[in-house]
mmCIF file of C-alpha atoms and ligand atoms in Angstrom:
data_model
loop_
_atom_site.group_PDB
_atom_site.id
_atom_site.type_symbol
_atom_site.label_atom_id
_atom_site.label_comp_id
_atom_site.label_asym_id
_atom_site.label_seq_id
_atom_site.Cartn_x
_atom_site.Cartn_y
_atom_site.Cartn_z
ATOM 1 C CA UNK H 1 73.047 65.017 84.088
ATOM 2 C CA UNK H 2 72.329 67.263 81.076
ATOM 3 C CA UNK H 3 74.761 70.089 80.661
ATOM 4 C CA UNK H 4 72.010 72.123 79.127
ATOM 5 C CA UNK H 5 69.261 72.820 81.403
ATOM 6 C CA UNK H 6 68.788 76.323 80.421
ATOM 7 C CA UNK H 7 68.253 75.967 76.699
ATOM 8 C CA UNK H 8 67.450 79.766 75.902
ATOM 9 C CA UNK H 9 70.881 80.685 77.402
ATOM 10 C CA UNK H 10 73.415 81.936 74.718
ATOM 11 C CA UNK H 11 76.731 82.729 76.001
ATOM 12 C CA UNK H 12 77.788 84.563 72.729
ATOM 13 C CA UNK H 13 74.986 86.953 72.954
ATOM 14 C CA UNK H 14 75.885 88.186 76.491
ATOM 15 C CA UNK H 15 79.554 88.627 75.949
ATOM 16 C CA UNK H 16 80.995 91.932 75.113
ATOM 17 C CA UNK H 17 81.578 91.676 71.347
ATOM 18 C CA UNK H 18 85.364 92.841 71.596
ATOM 19 C CA UNK H 19 85.928 90.084 74.092
ATOM 20 C CA UNK H 20 84.457 87.425 72.038
ATOM 21 C CA UNK H 21 86.723 88.342 69.144
ATOM 22 C CA UNK H 22 89.891 88.147 71.471
ATOM 23 C CA UNK H 23 92.621 85.568 70.321
ATOM 24 C CA UNK H 24 94.538 84.453 73.470
ATOM 25 C CA UNK H 25 98.064 86.035 73.874
ATOM 26 C CA UNK H 26 100.547 83.331 72.640
ATOM 27 C CA UNK H 27 104.098 82.955 73.516
ATOM 28 C CA UNK H 28 106.717 80.208 72.630
ATOM 29 C CA UNK H 29 105.915 78.756 76.100
ATOM 30 C CA UNK H 30 102.603 77.819 74.912
ATOM 31 C CA UNK H 31 104.130 75.349 72.442
ATOM 32 C CA UNK H 32 107.428 74.407 74.224
ATOM 33 C CA UNK H 33 107.725 74.738 78.119
ATOM 34 C CA UNK H 34 110.785 72.680 78.884
ATOM 35 C CA UNK H 35 114.541 72.421 77.840
ATOM 36 C CA UNK H 36 116.839 75.516 77.627
ATOM 37 C CA UNK H 37 114.501 78.292 78.004
ATOM 38 C CA UNK H 38 115.740 81.277 75.979
ATOM 39 C CA UNK H 39 112.486 82.656 74.709
ATOM 40 C CA UNK H 40 111.227 84.875 77.508
ATOM 41 C CA UNK H 41 113.855 87.042 78.597
ATOM 42 C CA UNK H 42 114.070 85.661 82.129
ATOM 43 C CA UNK H 43 117.338 85.998 84.055
ATOM 44 C CA UNK H 44 118.867 82.806 82.934
ATOM 45 C CA UNK H 45 121.405 83.064 86.050
ATOM 46 C CA UNK H 46 118.506 82.422 88.216
ATOM 47 C CA UNK H 47 116.923 84.101 91.309
ATOM 48 C CA UNK H 48 119.318 86.842 92.785
ATOM 49 C CA UNK H 49 118.488 85.542 96.276
ATOM 50 C CA UNK H 50 120.431 82.945 98.206
ATOM 51 C CA UNK H 51 119.556 79.507 96.714
ATOM 52 C CA UNK H 52 119.342 78.083 100.179
ATOM 53 C CA UNK H 53 115.670 77.911 101.352
ATOM 54 C CA UNK H 54 116.102 78.512 104.967
ATOM 55 C CA UNK H 55 118.402 81.524 104.257
ATOM 56 C CA UNK H 56 115.920 82.969 101.985
ATOM 57 C CA UNK H 57 114.755 85.628 104.287
ATOM 58 C CA UNK H 58 117.865 86.248 106.420
ATOM 59 C CA UNK H 59 119.691 89.441 105.893
ATOM 60 C CA UNK H 60 122.560 91.163 107.720
ATOM 61 C CA UNK H 61 122.056 88.657 110.479
ATOM 62 C CA UNK H 62 118.393 89.614 110.847
ATOM 63 C CA UNK H 63 115.817 86.720 110.242
ATOM 64 C CA UNK H 64 112.813 87.644 108.354
ATOM 65 C CA UNK H 65 110.483 84.770 108.843
ATOM 66 C CA UNK H 66 108.188 83.793 105.861
ATOM 67 C CA UNK H 67 105.272 83.811 108.393
ATOM 68 C CA UNK H 68 103.385 80.988 107.231
ATOM 69 C CA UNK H 69 101.335 81.136 110.446
ATOM 70 C CA UNK H 70 100.227 84.679 109.459
ATOM 71 C CA UNK H 71 98.784 83.553 106.086
ATOM 72 C CA UNK H 72 95.246 83.699 107.399
ATOM 73 C CA UNK H 73 95.552 87.494 107.201
ATOM 74 C CA UNK H 74 95.360 89.656 104.102
ATOM 75 C CA UNK H 75 98.518 91.239 103.066
ATOM 76 C CA UNK H 76 99.370 95.067 103.605
ATOM 77 C CA UNK H 77 97.241 96.637 100.929
ATOM 78 C CA UNK H 78 99.698 99.605 100.654
ATOM 79 C CA UNK H 79 103.010 97.643 100.932
ATOM 80 C CA UNK H 80 104.848 100.396 102.605
ATOM 81 C CA UNK H 81 107.912 98.540 103.591
ATOM 82 C CA UNK H 82 108.552 97.500 99.979
ATOM 83 C CA UNK H 83 108.125 101.011 98.818
ATOM 84 C CA UNK H 84 110.401 102.451 101.350
ATOM 85 C CA UNK H 85 113.194 100.307 99.971
ATOM 86 C CA UNK H 86 112.317 101.479 96.503
ATOM 87 C CA UNK H 87 112.561 105.145 97.399
ATOM 88 C CA UNK H 88 116.179 104.532 98.514
ATOM 89 C CA UNK H 89 116.952 102.159 95.599
ATOM 90 C CA UNK H 90 115.282 104.380 92.570
ATOM 91 C CA UNK H 91 116.057 107.644 94.350
ATOM 92 C CA UNK H 92 112.483 108.900 94.226
ATOM 93 C CA UNK H 93 111.262 111.594 97.020
ATOM 94 C CA UNK H 94 108.821 109.343 98.723
ATOM 95 C CA UNK H 95 106.681 106.305 98.746
ATOM 96 C CA UNK H 96 103.691 108.288 97.311
ATOM 97 C CA UNK H 97 105.454 107.952 93.843
ATOM 98 C CA UNK H 98 105.009 104.090 93.767
ATOM 99 C CA UNK H 99 102.479 101.712 92.766
ATOM 100 C CA UNK H 100 103.013 97.935 92.865
ATOM 101 C CA UNK H 101 101.058 95.577 90.575
ATOM 102 C CA UNK H 102 100.919 91.987 89.797
ATOM 103 C CA UNK H 103 103.846 92.302 87.291
ATOM 104 C CA UNK H 104 104.066 95.166 84.738
ATOM 105 C CA UNK H 105 101.127 93.318 82.961
ATOM 106 C CA UNK H 106 98.778 94.508 85.693
ATOM 107 C CA UNK H 107 100.058 98.083 85.504
ATOM 108 C CA UNK H 108 99.476 98.190 81.812
ATOM 109 C CA UNK H 109 95.934 97.080 82.202
ATOM 110 C CA UNK H 110 95.203 99.487 84.958
ATOM 111 C CA UNK H 111 96.753 102.444 83.171
ATOM 112 C CA UNK H 112 94.549 101.781 80.159
ATOM 113 C CA UNK H 113 91.423 101.446 82.361
ATOM 114 C CA UNK H 114 92.057 104.676 84.198
ATOM 115 C CA UNK H 115 92.681 106.810 81.054
ATOM 116 C CA UNK H 116 90.754 105.326 78.187
ATOM 117 C CA UNK H 117 86.948 105.376 77.677
ATOM 118 C CA UNK H 118 86.112 101.988 75.781
ATOM 119 C CA UNK H 119 85.055 102.350 72.226
ATOM 120 C CA UNK H 120 86.217 106.054 72.120
ATOM 121 C CA UNK H 121 89.714 106.671 73.280
ATOM 122 C CA UNK H 122 93.124 105.319 71.884
ATOM 123 C CA UNK H 123 96.623 104.410 72.727
ATOM 124 C CA UNK H 124 99.842 105.024 70.652
ATOM 125 C CA UNK H 125 102.392 102.270 70.429
ATOM 126 C CA UNK H 126 105.567 102.177 68.379
ATOM 127 C CA UNK H 127 106.089 98.667 66.903
ATOM 128 C CA UNK H 128 108.024 96.518 67.072
ATOM 129 C CA UNK H 129 107.291 96.543 70.630
ATOM 130 C CA UNK H 130 105.997 94.425 73.681
ATOM 131 C CA UNK H 131 102.713 92.755 72.768
ATOM 132 C CA UNK H 132 100.813 93.369 76.037
ATOM 133 C CA UNK H 133 99.968 96.964 75.238
ATOM 134 C CA UNK H 134 97.829 95.860 72.314
ATOM 135 C CA UNK H 135 96.474 92.785 74.232
ATOM 136 C CA UNK H 136 95.232 95.107 77.003
ATOM 137 C CA UNK H 137 93.978 97.563 74.696
ATOM 138 C CA UNK H 138 91.713 95.103 72.807
ATOM 139 C CA UNK H 139 90.436 93.588 76.091
ATOM 140 C CA UNK H 140 89.362 97.108 77.199
ATOM 141 C CA UNK H 141 87.961 97.929 73.667
ATOM 142 C CA UNK H 142 90.388 100.788 73.064
ATOM 143 C CA UNK H 143 91.805 101.589 69.874
ATOM 144 C CA UNK H 144 95.341 101.320 68.797
ATOM 145 C CA UNK H 145 97.299 103.654 66.682
ATOM 146 C CA UNK H 146 100.745 102.619 65.320
ATOM 147 C CA UNK H 147 103.702 104.687 64.527
ATOM 148 C CA UNK H 148 106.395 102.258 63.570
ATOM 149 C CA UNK H 149 109.982 102.969 65.039
ATOM 150 C CA UNK H 150 112.584 103.940 62.543
ATOM 151 C CA UNK H 151 113.892 100.361 61.645
ATOM 152 C CA UNK H 152 116.222 101.341 58.995
ATOM 153 C CA UNK H 153 119.632 99.637 59.612
ATOM 154 C CA UNK H 154 118.205 98.477 62.946
ATOM 155 C CA UNK H 155 118.246 101.796 64.570
ATOM 156 C CA UNK H 156 115.006 101.213 66.453
ATOM 157 C CA UNK H 157 114.331 104.967 67.580
ATOM 158 C CA UNK H 158 111.194 107.060 67.733
ATOM 159 C CA UNK H 159 109.941 108.770 64.424
ATOM 160 C CA UNK H 160 109.277 111.826 66.571
ATOM 161 C CA UNK H 161 107.931 114.009 63.940
ATOM 162 C CA UNK H 162 105.551 111.484 62.772
ATOM 163 C CA UNK H 163 104.265 110.816 66.434
ATOM 164 C CA UNK H 164 103.789 114.803 66.703
ATOM 165 C CA UNK H 165 101.670 114.759 63.509
ATOM 166 C CA UNK H 166 99.520 111.828 64.589
ATOM 167 C CA UNK H 167 98.805 113.298 68.025
ATOM 168 C CA UNK H 168 97.929 116.587 66.429
ATOM 169 C CA UNK H 169 95.349 114.812 64.044
ATOM 170 C CA UNK H 170 93.753 112.290 66.370
ATOM 171 C CA UNK H 171 92.280 113.829 69.331
ATOM 172 C CA UNK H 172 91.583 111.070 71.548
ATOM 173 C CA UNK H 173 95.063 109.450 72.212
ATOM 174 C CA UNK H 174 95.379 109.282 75.928
ATOM 175 C CA UNK H 175 98.604 107.064 76.222
ATOM 176 C CA UNK H 176 101.754 106.642 74.412
ATOM 177 C CA UNK H 177 103.452 103.533 75.200
ATOM 178 C CA UNK H 178 107.296 103.630 74.890
ATOM 179 C CA UNK H 179 109.406 100.621 75.440
ATOM 180 C CA UNK H 180 113.073 101.593 76.485
ATOM 181 C CA UNK H 181 115.192 99.465 76.271
ATOM 182 C CA UNK H 182 112.841 98.044 73.644
ATOM 183 C CA UNK H 183 111.495 94.369 73.365
ATOM 184 C CA UNK H 184 112.300 92.989 70.879
ATOM 185 C CA UNK H 185 114.845 95.586 69.735
ATOM 186 C CA UNK H 186 117.298 95.754 72.783
ATOM 187 C CA UNK H 187 117.366 99.304 72.271
ATOM 188 C CA UNK H 188 117.211 102.246 74.663
ATOM 189 C CA UNK H 189 115.293 105.132 73.062
ATOM 190 C CA UNK H 190 116.922 108.581 72.987
ATOM 191 C CA UNK H 191 115.949 110.786 76.029
ATOM 192 C CA UNK H 192 115.767 113.931 73.686
ATOM 193 C CA UNK H 193 113.014 112.239 71.634
ATOM 194 C CA UNK H 194 110.905 111.316 74.809
ATOM 195 C CA UNK H 195 111.312 114.690 76.040
ATOM 196 C CA UNK H 196 109.878 116.183 72.974
ATOM 197 C CA UNK H 197 106.755 114.053 73.338
ATOM 198 C CA UNK H 198 106.410 114.692 77.230
ATOM 199 C CA UNK H 199 106.441 118.612 76.387
ATOM 200 C CA UNK H 200 104.286 118.655 73.090
ATOM 201 C CA UNK H 201 101.478 121.145 73.593
ATOM 202 C CA UNK H 202 99.006 119.219 71.322
ATOM 203 C CA UNK H 203 99.164 116.290 73.354
ATOM 204 C CA UNK H 204 96.922 115.911 76.363
ATOM 205 C CA UNK H 205 97.669 112.443 77.555
ATOM 206 C CA UNK H 206 100.335 110.365 79.525
ATOM 207 C CA UNK H 207 103.562 109.009 78.255
ATOM 208 C CA UNK H 208 104.256 105.498 79.662
ATOM 209 C CA UNK H 209 108.029 104.197 79.538
ATOM 210 C CA UNK H 210 108.190 100.611 80.153
ATOM 211 C CA UNK H 211 111.714 100.160 81.695
ATOM 212 C CA UNK H 212 111.425 96.336 82.172
ATOM 213 C CA UNK H 213 115.081 95.938 81.011
ATOM 214 C CA UNK H 214 116.544 99.107 82.438
ATOM 215 C CA UNK H 215 118.923 97.443 85.019
ATOM 216 C CA UNK H 216 120.830 95.828 82.000
ATOM 217 C CA UNK H 217 121.815 99.194 80.433
ATOM 218 C CA UNK H 218 125.713 99.681 80.680
ATOM 219 C CA UNK H 219 126.424 101.939 83.604
ATOM 220 C CA UNK H 220 128.600 104.276 81.390
ATOM 221 C CA UNK H 221 125.801 104.705 79.069
ATOM 222 C CA UNK H 222 123.731 106.239 81.919
ATOM 223 C CA UNK H 223 122.652 108.896 79.379
ATOM 224 C CA UNK H 224 120.321 106.226 78.162
ATOM 225 C CA UNK H 225 119.453 104.883 81.642
ATOM 226 C CA UNK H 226 116.343 105.235 83.559
ATOM 227 C CA UNK H 227 114.124 108.263 83.452
ATOM 228 C CA UNK H 228 112.708 107.828 86.916
ATOM 229 C CA UNK H 229 114.389 111.124 87.803
ATOM 230 C CA UNK H 230 111.956 112.890 85.678
ATOM 231 C CA UNK H 231 108.838 111.802 87.397
ATOM 232 C CA UNK H 232 109.143 114.872 89.795
ATOM 233 C CA UNK H 233 109.196 117.296 86.774
ATOM 234 C CA UNK H 234 106.640 115.739 84.317
ATOM 235 C CA UNK H 235 103.026 115.114 85.785
ATOM 236 C CA UNK H 236 102.430 113.224 82.662
ATOM 237 C CA UNK H 237 105.025 110.508 82.862
ATOM 238 C CA UNK H 238 104.743 107.083 84.057
ATOM 239 C CA UNK H 239 107.659 104.784 84.332
ATOM 240 C CA UNK H 240 106.980 100.875 84.594
ATOM 241 C CA UNK H 241 109.635 98.592 86.088
ATOM 242 C CA UNK H 242 109.610 94.905 87.149
ATOM 243 C CA UNK H 243 111.369 92.352 89.175
ATOM 244 C CA UNK H 244 110.884 89.818 86.413
ATOM 245 C CA UNK H 245 114.228 90.509 84.713
ATOM 246 C CA UNK H 246 117.260 91.861 86.460
ATOM 247 C CA UNK H 247 116.228 90.388 89.747
ATOM 248 C CA UNK H 248 115.276 87.084 88.258
ATOM 249 C CA UNK H 249 111.908 86.875 89.980
ATOM 250 C CA UNK H 250 109.382 86.478 87.077
ATOM 251 C CA UNK H 251 107.694 83.729 89.185
ATOM 252 C CA UNK H 252 106.601 86.004 91.948
ATOM 253 C CA UNK H 253 104.765 88.709 89.546
ATOM 254 C CA UNK H 254 105.867 92.131 90.918
ATOM 255 C CA UNK H 255 105.621 95.195 88.706
ATOM 256 C CA UNK H 256 106.459 98.797 89.862
ATOM 257 C CA UNK H 257 104.927 102.012 88.408
ATOM 258 C CA UNK H 258 106.538 105.223 89.396
ATOM 259 C CA UNK H 259 104.902 108.452 88.676
ATOM 260 C CA UNK H 260 103.474 111.918 90.150
ATOM 261 C CA UNK H 261 101.482 111.059 93.208
ATOM 262 C CA UNK H 262 98.148 112.111 91.641
ATOM 263 C CA UNK H 263 98.611 109.282 89.055
ATOM 264 C CA UNK H 264 99.561 106.888 91.533
ATOM 265 C CA UNK H 265 96.509 107.630 93.709
ATOM 266 C CA UNK H 266 94.350 106.659 90.761
ATOM 267 C CA UNK H 267 96.108 103.559 90.381
ATOM 268 C CA UNK H 268 95.814 102.735 93.881
ATOM 269 C CA UNK H 269 91.938 103.616 93.737
ATOM 270 C CA UNK H 270 91.466 101.371 90.859
ATOM 271 C CA UNK H 271 93.400 98.150 91.751
ATOM 272 C CA UNK H 272 92.069 95.150 93.761
ATOM 273 C CA UNK H 273 92.590 95.825 97.586
ATOM 274 C CA UNK H 274 95.085 93.226 98.276
ATOM 275 C CA UNK H 275 96.695 92.698 94.783
ATOM 276 C CA UNK H 276 100.252 91.906 96.156
ATOM 277 C CA UNK H 277 100.281 88.431 97.990
ATOM 278 C CA UNK H 278 102.095 88.132 101.253
ATOM 279 C CA UNK H 279 104.387 85.648 99.704
ATOM 280 C CA UNK H 280 105.386 87.910 96.795
ATOM 281 C CA UNK H 281 105.775 90.705 99.330
ATOM 282 C CA UNK H 282 108.215 88.908 101.445
ATOM 283 C CA UNK H 283 110.385 87.966 98.492
ATOM 284 C CA UNK H 284 110.231 91.272 97.073
ATOM 285 C CA UNK H 285 111.303 93.044 100.412
ATOM 286 C CA UNK H 286 114.208 90.618 100.689
ATOM 287 C CA UNK H 287 115.323 91.180 97.149
ATOM 288 C CA UNK H 288 115.553 94.830 97.616
ATOM 289 C CA UNK H 289 117.955 94.668 100.555
ATOM 290 C CA UNK H 290 121.189 96.652 99.841
ATOM 291 C CA UNK H 291 123.071 93.132 99.687
ATOM 292 C CA UNK H 292 120.753 91.738 97.164
ATOM 293 C CA UNK H 293 120.681 94.788 95.038
ATOM 294 C CA UNK H 294 124.520 94.527 94.940
ATOM 295 C CA UNK H 295 124.119 90.762 93.968
ATOM 296 C CA UNK H 296 121.609 91.808 91.250
ATOM 297 C CA UNK H 297 124.223 94.351 89.838
ATOM 298 C CA UNK H 298 126.858 91.735 89.785
ATOM 299 C CA UNK H 299 124.768 89.134 87.914
ATOM 300 C CA UNK H 300 123.826 91.831 85.542
ATOM 301 C CA UNK H 301 127.616 92.191 84.870
ATOM 302 C CA UNK H 302 127.951 88.640 84.197
ATOM 303 C CA UNK H 303 124.904 88.639 81.648
ATOM 304 C CA UNK H 304 126.518 91.685 79.950
ATOM 305 C CA UNK H 305 129.725 89.739 79.571
ATOM 306 C CA UNK H 306 127.869 86.709 78.269
ATOM 307 C CA UNK H 307 125.987 88.942 75.908
ATOM 308 C CA UNK H 308 128.959 90.354 74.446
ATOM 309 C CA UNK H 309 130.492 86.617 74.042
ATOM 310 C CA UNK H 310 127.294 85.390 72.371
ATOM 311 C CA UNK H 311 127.331 88.200 69.794
ATOM 312 C CA UNK H 312 130.792 87.779 68.706
ATOM 313 C CA UNK H 313 130.363 83.908 68.591
ATOM 314 C CA UNK H 314 127.015 83.855 66.682
ATOM 315 C CA UNK H 315 128.198 86.317 64.085
ATOM 316 C CA UNK H 316 130.834 83.727 62.902
ATOM 317 C CA UNK H 317 128.134 81.350 62.038
ATOM 318 C CA UNK H 318 127.330 81.289 58.258
ATOM 319 C CA UNK H 319 123.714 81.638 57.811
ATOM 320 C CA UNK H 320 123.472 84.385 60.485
ATOM 321 C CA UNK H 321 122.733 87.725 59.028
ATOM 322 C CA UNK H 322 122.999 91.049 61.111
ATOM 323 C CA UNK H 323 122.603 91.330 64.767
ATOM 324 C CA UNK H 324 119.839 93.963 64.807
ATOM 325 C CA UNK H 325 119.174 96.334 67.676
ATOM 326 C CA UNK H 326 121.280 97.338 70.572
ATOM 327 C CA UNK H 327 122.797 95.530 73.440
ATOM 328 C CA UNK H 328 120.819 97.365 76.311
ATOM 329 C CA UNK H 329 118.845 94.438 77.370
ATOM 330 C CA UNK H 330 119.331 90.577 78.181
ATOM 331 C CA UNK H 331 118.731 89.121 74.744
ATOM 332 C CA UNK H 332 119.804 89.454 71.228
ATOM 333 C CA UNK H 333 117.788 89.746 67.950
ATOM 334 C CA UNK H 334 119.407 87.943 65.061
ATOM 335 C CA UNK H 335 118.620 87.442 61.270
ATOM 336 C CA UNK H 336 118.613 84.164 59.662
ATOM 337 C CA UNK H 337 119.647 84.112 56.054
ATOM 338 C CA UNK H 338 118.258 82.015 53.210
ATOM 339 C CA UNK H 339 119.782 78.637 52.962
ATOM 340 C CA UNK H 340 120.806 79.212 49.111
ATOM 341 C CA UNK H 341 121.244 82.895 49.025
ATOM 342 C CA UNK H 342 123.163 84.527 51.766
ATOM 343 C CA UNK H 343 122.097 88.010 50.510
ATOM 344 C CA UNK H 344 118.494 87.593 51.779
ATOM 345 C CA UNK H 345 116.958 87.200 55.062
ATOM 346 C CA UNK H 346 114.471 84.283 55.403
ATOM 347 C CA UNK H 347 111.454 83.960 57.707
ATOM 348 C CA UNK H 348 110.786 80.570 56.541
ATOM 349 C CA UNK H 349 114.159 79.478 57.527
ATOM 350 C CA UNK H 350 113.969 81.419 60.731
ATOM 351 C CA UNK H 351 110.708 79.752 61.674
ATOM 352 C CA UNK H 352 112.304 76.315 60.655
ATOM 353 C CA UNK H 353 115.096 76.897 62.996
ATOM 354 C CA UNK H 354 112.871 77.891 65.845
ATOM 355 C CA UNK H 355 110.815 74.736 65.537
ATOM 356 C CA UNK H 356 113.861 72.444 64.939
ATOM 357 C CA UNK H 357 115.734 74.032 67.956
ATOM 358 C CA UNK H 358 112.753 73.428 70.116
ATOM 359 C CA UNK H 359 111.398 70.215 68.894
ATOM 360 C CA UNK H 360 114.551 68.199 68.318
ATOM 361 C CA UNK H 361 117.318 70.040 70.465
ATOM 362 C CA UNK H 362 115.323 71.163 73.681
ATOM 363 C CA UNK H 363 116.210 74.876 72.995
ATOM 364 C CA UNK H 364 113.398 77.347 72.955
ATOM 365 C CA UNK H 365 113.925 80.784 71.569
ATOM 366 C CA UNK H 366 111.439 83.211 70.248
ATOM 367 C CA UNK H 367 110.483 83.667 66.462
ATOM 368 C CA UNK H 368 109.935 87.300 65.740
ATOM 369 C CA UNK H 369 109.865 87.354 61.967
ATOM 370 C CA UNK H 370 106.525 88.757 61.702
ATOM 371 C CA UNK H 371 107.247 92.009 63.597
ATOM 372 C CA UNK H 372 107.930 95.044 61.536
ATOM 373 C CA UNK H 373 111.806 95.648 60.935
ATOM 374 C CA UNK H 374 112.575 92.033 62.281
ATOM 375 C CA UNK H 375 112.050 90.076 59.351
ATOM 376 C CA UNK H 376 113.825 86.569 59.465
ATOM 377 C CA UNK H 377 114.632 87.249 63.098
ATOM 378 C CA UNK H 378 114.935 85.146 66.140
ATOM 379 C CA UNK H 379 115.118 86.642 69.541
ATOM 380 C CA UNK H 380 117.348 84.788 71.985
ATOM 381 C CA UNK H 381 117.580 85.359 75.659
ATOM 382 C CA UNK H 382 121.265 85.478 76.947
ATOM 383 C CA UNK H 383 121.551 82.166 78.777
ATOM 384 C CA UNK H 384 124.223 80.846 81.312
ATOM 385 C CA UNK H 385 127.777 80.077 79.679
ATOM 386 C CA UNK H 386 126.847 76.388 79.316
ATOM 387 C CA UNK H 387 123.304 77.199 77.675
ATOM 388 C CA UNK H 388 124.850 79.695 75.331
ATOM 389 C CA UNK H 389 127.500 77.033 74.456
ATOM 390 C CA UNK H 390 124.804 74.445 73.566
ATOM 391 C CA UNK H 391 122.868 77.040 71.692
ATOM 392 C CA UNK H 392 125.774 78.092 69.442
ATOM 393 C CA UNK H 393 126.741 74.385 68.732
ATOM 394 C CA UNK H 394 123.191 73.443 67.582
ATOM 395 C CA UNK H 395 122.598 76.604 65.632
ATOM 396 C CA UNK H 396 125.778 76.194 63.897
ATOM 397 C CA UNK H 397 124.958 72.574 62.983
ATOM 398 C CA UNK H 398 121.564 73.636 61.822
ATOM 399 C CA UNK H 399 122.803 76.387 59.612
ATOM 400 C CA UNK H 400 126.130 75.281 58.337
ATOM 401 C CA UNK H 401 126.573 71.635 59.065
ATOM 402 C CA UNK H 402 126.360 68.531 56.812
ATOM 403 C CA UNK H 403 122.624 68.184 57.401
ATOM 404 C CA UNK H 404 121.811 71.994 57.432
ATOM 405 C CA UNK H 405 118.200 72.952 57.007
HETATM 406 C C1 PLP C 501 108.898 95.232 77.689
HETATM 407 C C2 PLP C 501 108.246 94.283 78.776
HETATM 408 N N1 PLP C 501 107.431 94.932 79.573
HETATM 409 C C3 PLP C 501 106.932 94.098 80.513
HETATM 410 C C4 PLP C 501 107.013 92.729 80.600
HETATM 411 C C5 PLP C 501 106.475 91.950 81.815
HETATM 412 O O1 PLP C 501 106.576 92.129 82.964
HETATM 413 P P1 PLP C 501 105.983 91.454 84.046
HETATM 414 O O2 PLP C 501 106.661 90.177 84.371
HETATM 415 O O3 PLP C 501 106.357 92.361 85.255
HETATM 416 O O4 PLP C 501 104.580 91.465 83.851
HETATM 417 C C6 PLP C 501 107.787 92.182 79.743
HETATM 418 C C7 PLP C 501 108.183 90.658 79.679
HETATM 419 O O5 PLP C 501 108.667 90.089 78.857
HETATM 420 C C8 PLP C 501 108.415 93.028 78.666
HETATM 421 O O6 PLP C 501 109.438 92.365 77.852
#
C-alpha cells in the first residue's frame, strides 16, 4: 500500500514553526542507558519503600491494597489523600496550597502555559540551570531572557541587581525560574536575594523556586532550606518539589507545586483531568507515611555522608581540578584538567573522560562543560559506596594511570 495517498499533504506547512525547529531534549541516557548510572541525580540508594513487593503498601499494620481490581475506574482527580499527607509533611495550612503534576516537568509546562502568551511574553532564567525551563518555553513559543548566576569562584548565586535592571527594562517577563539548590551547581540560593525579587515593585510576574533537591540540604543549614513557609506571605511565589530525588521515586513521575490557592486553582483548571495515575497515587501515598518519611531522612544522611567521602577522595586524583558549587544536593560538579597542563581546565578531556567512562567502563556521568561557569566539568551523582569506589578507581586510572587519556 502506498504511504502517500494524499499527495497535497505537507506536514511542514501545518506544524507551528517553533515546534518544527525544536531539537529533542537530550540527556546522557539517550546515549548510554545501562551500567552504573550517575548521570541523572536519581537516588542511587534506591526506592525508600520496603523492597518486598507484598509489603509495598503495608504500613503500621494497616494493609493498603494496590487495588488492581479497581483500575477500571479513573483515579481521584484531586488526589486529596496525598495532599493531606503533604500538608503535614511540608507544614502548609491546607490542601488548597498543593498541585500535583506528572513530575515537576509537567508543573513547569503548565506554569508557562498559564502565564505566558506565546510569541509575546518571556521567562527569565539564571544559567547554569536546569534545562527544562528553556525546553518548555521553546515548546510554548515563549522568549527566554538569561541573567547568568555569579559564576566567579563557583559561587553560583543570583546577580540580583542585574536581574532587577532587566525586569525594569523588559516589561513582558512573567516568570522568573530559580533553582535552589541549583542543578548543576548543587548550591542553595540566598534567601535574601530571592526576597528582593519577590518584593520588587517593578516586577509583575511570579517567582518559581525549583526545590527538586531541597531534602538533601543539611538540617543545620536550614537557613538555606525550603521556602515553602513563604507561600502564605507571597501571592507571587510558586515552589516546586518532586518525589524523583530524595524519595527515590523518579519512575512514578510525581511533582508537587506549592503556592497561594489562587495560583493552584489556575493550575488545576489547566491540567488534564486525571493526570496522576492510580498506580502513582498509591505509591506516593505510601511514600508519604511518617514511617517512610523517616526512612527518606535516614537515606539522605547516608547520601550526605557518601557525598563528603566522594569529594575528599576525588580531590586527591591528579587531573581533577576544583570541585565547583556547593554540597546542598546529591551530586558533585568537578573540573577535569588538561592532560599536559594542570593549570587549565579542559572541555575536550572532560568529554573524553565522559565517553570513555560510559563506553569502556560502564559508568554514566553527565558532561556539563558547555554550561556557563562549568567549563571542563562533569556532573556526577553520588552513588552507593560500591558504585563510588568503582567510579574513583576508574577515574584515577583514566586521569593518572599508565594509560591516562
Ligand atoms: C532542578 C530539577 N528540577 C526538576 C527535575 C525533574 O523533576 P521531575 O522528575 O519531578 O520531573 C530535575 C531532574 O533532574 C531537576 O534537576
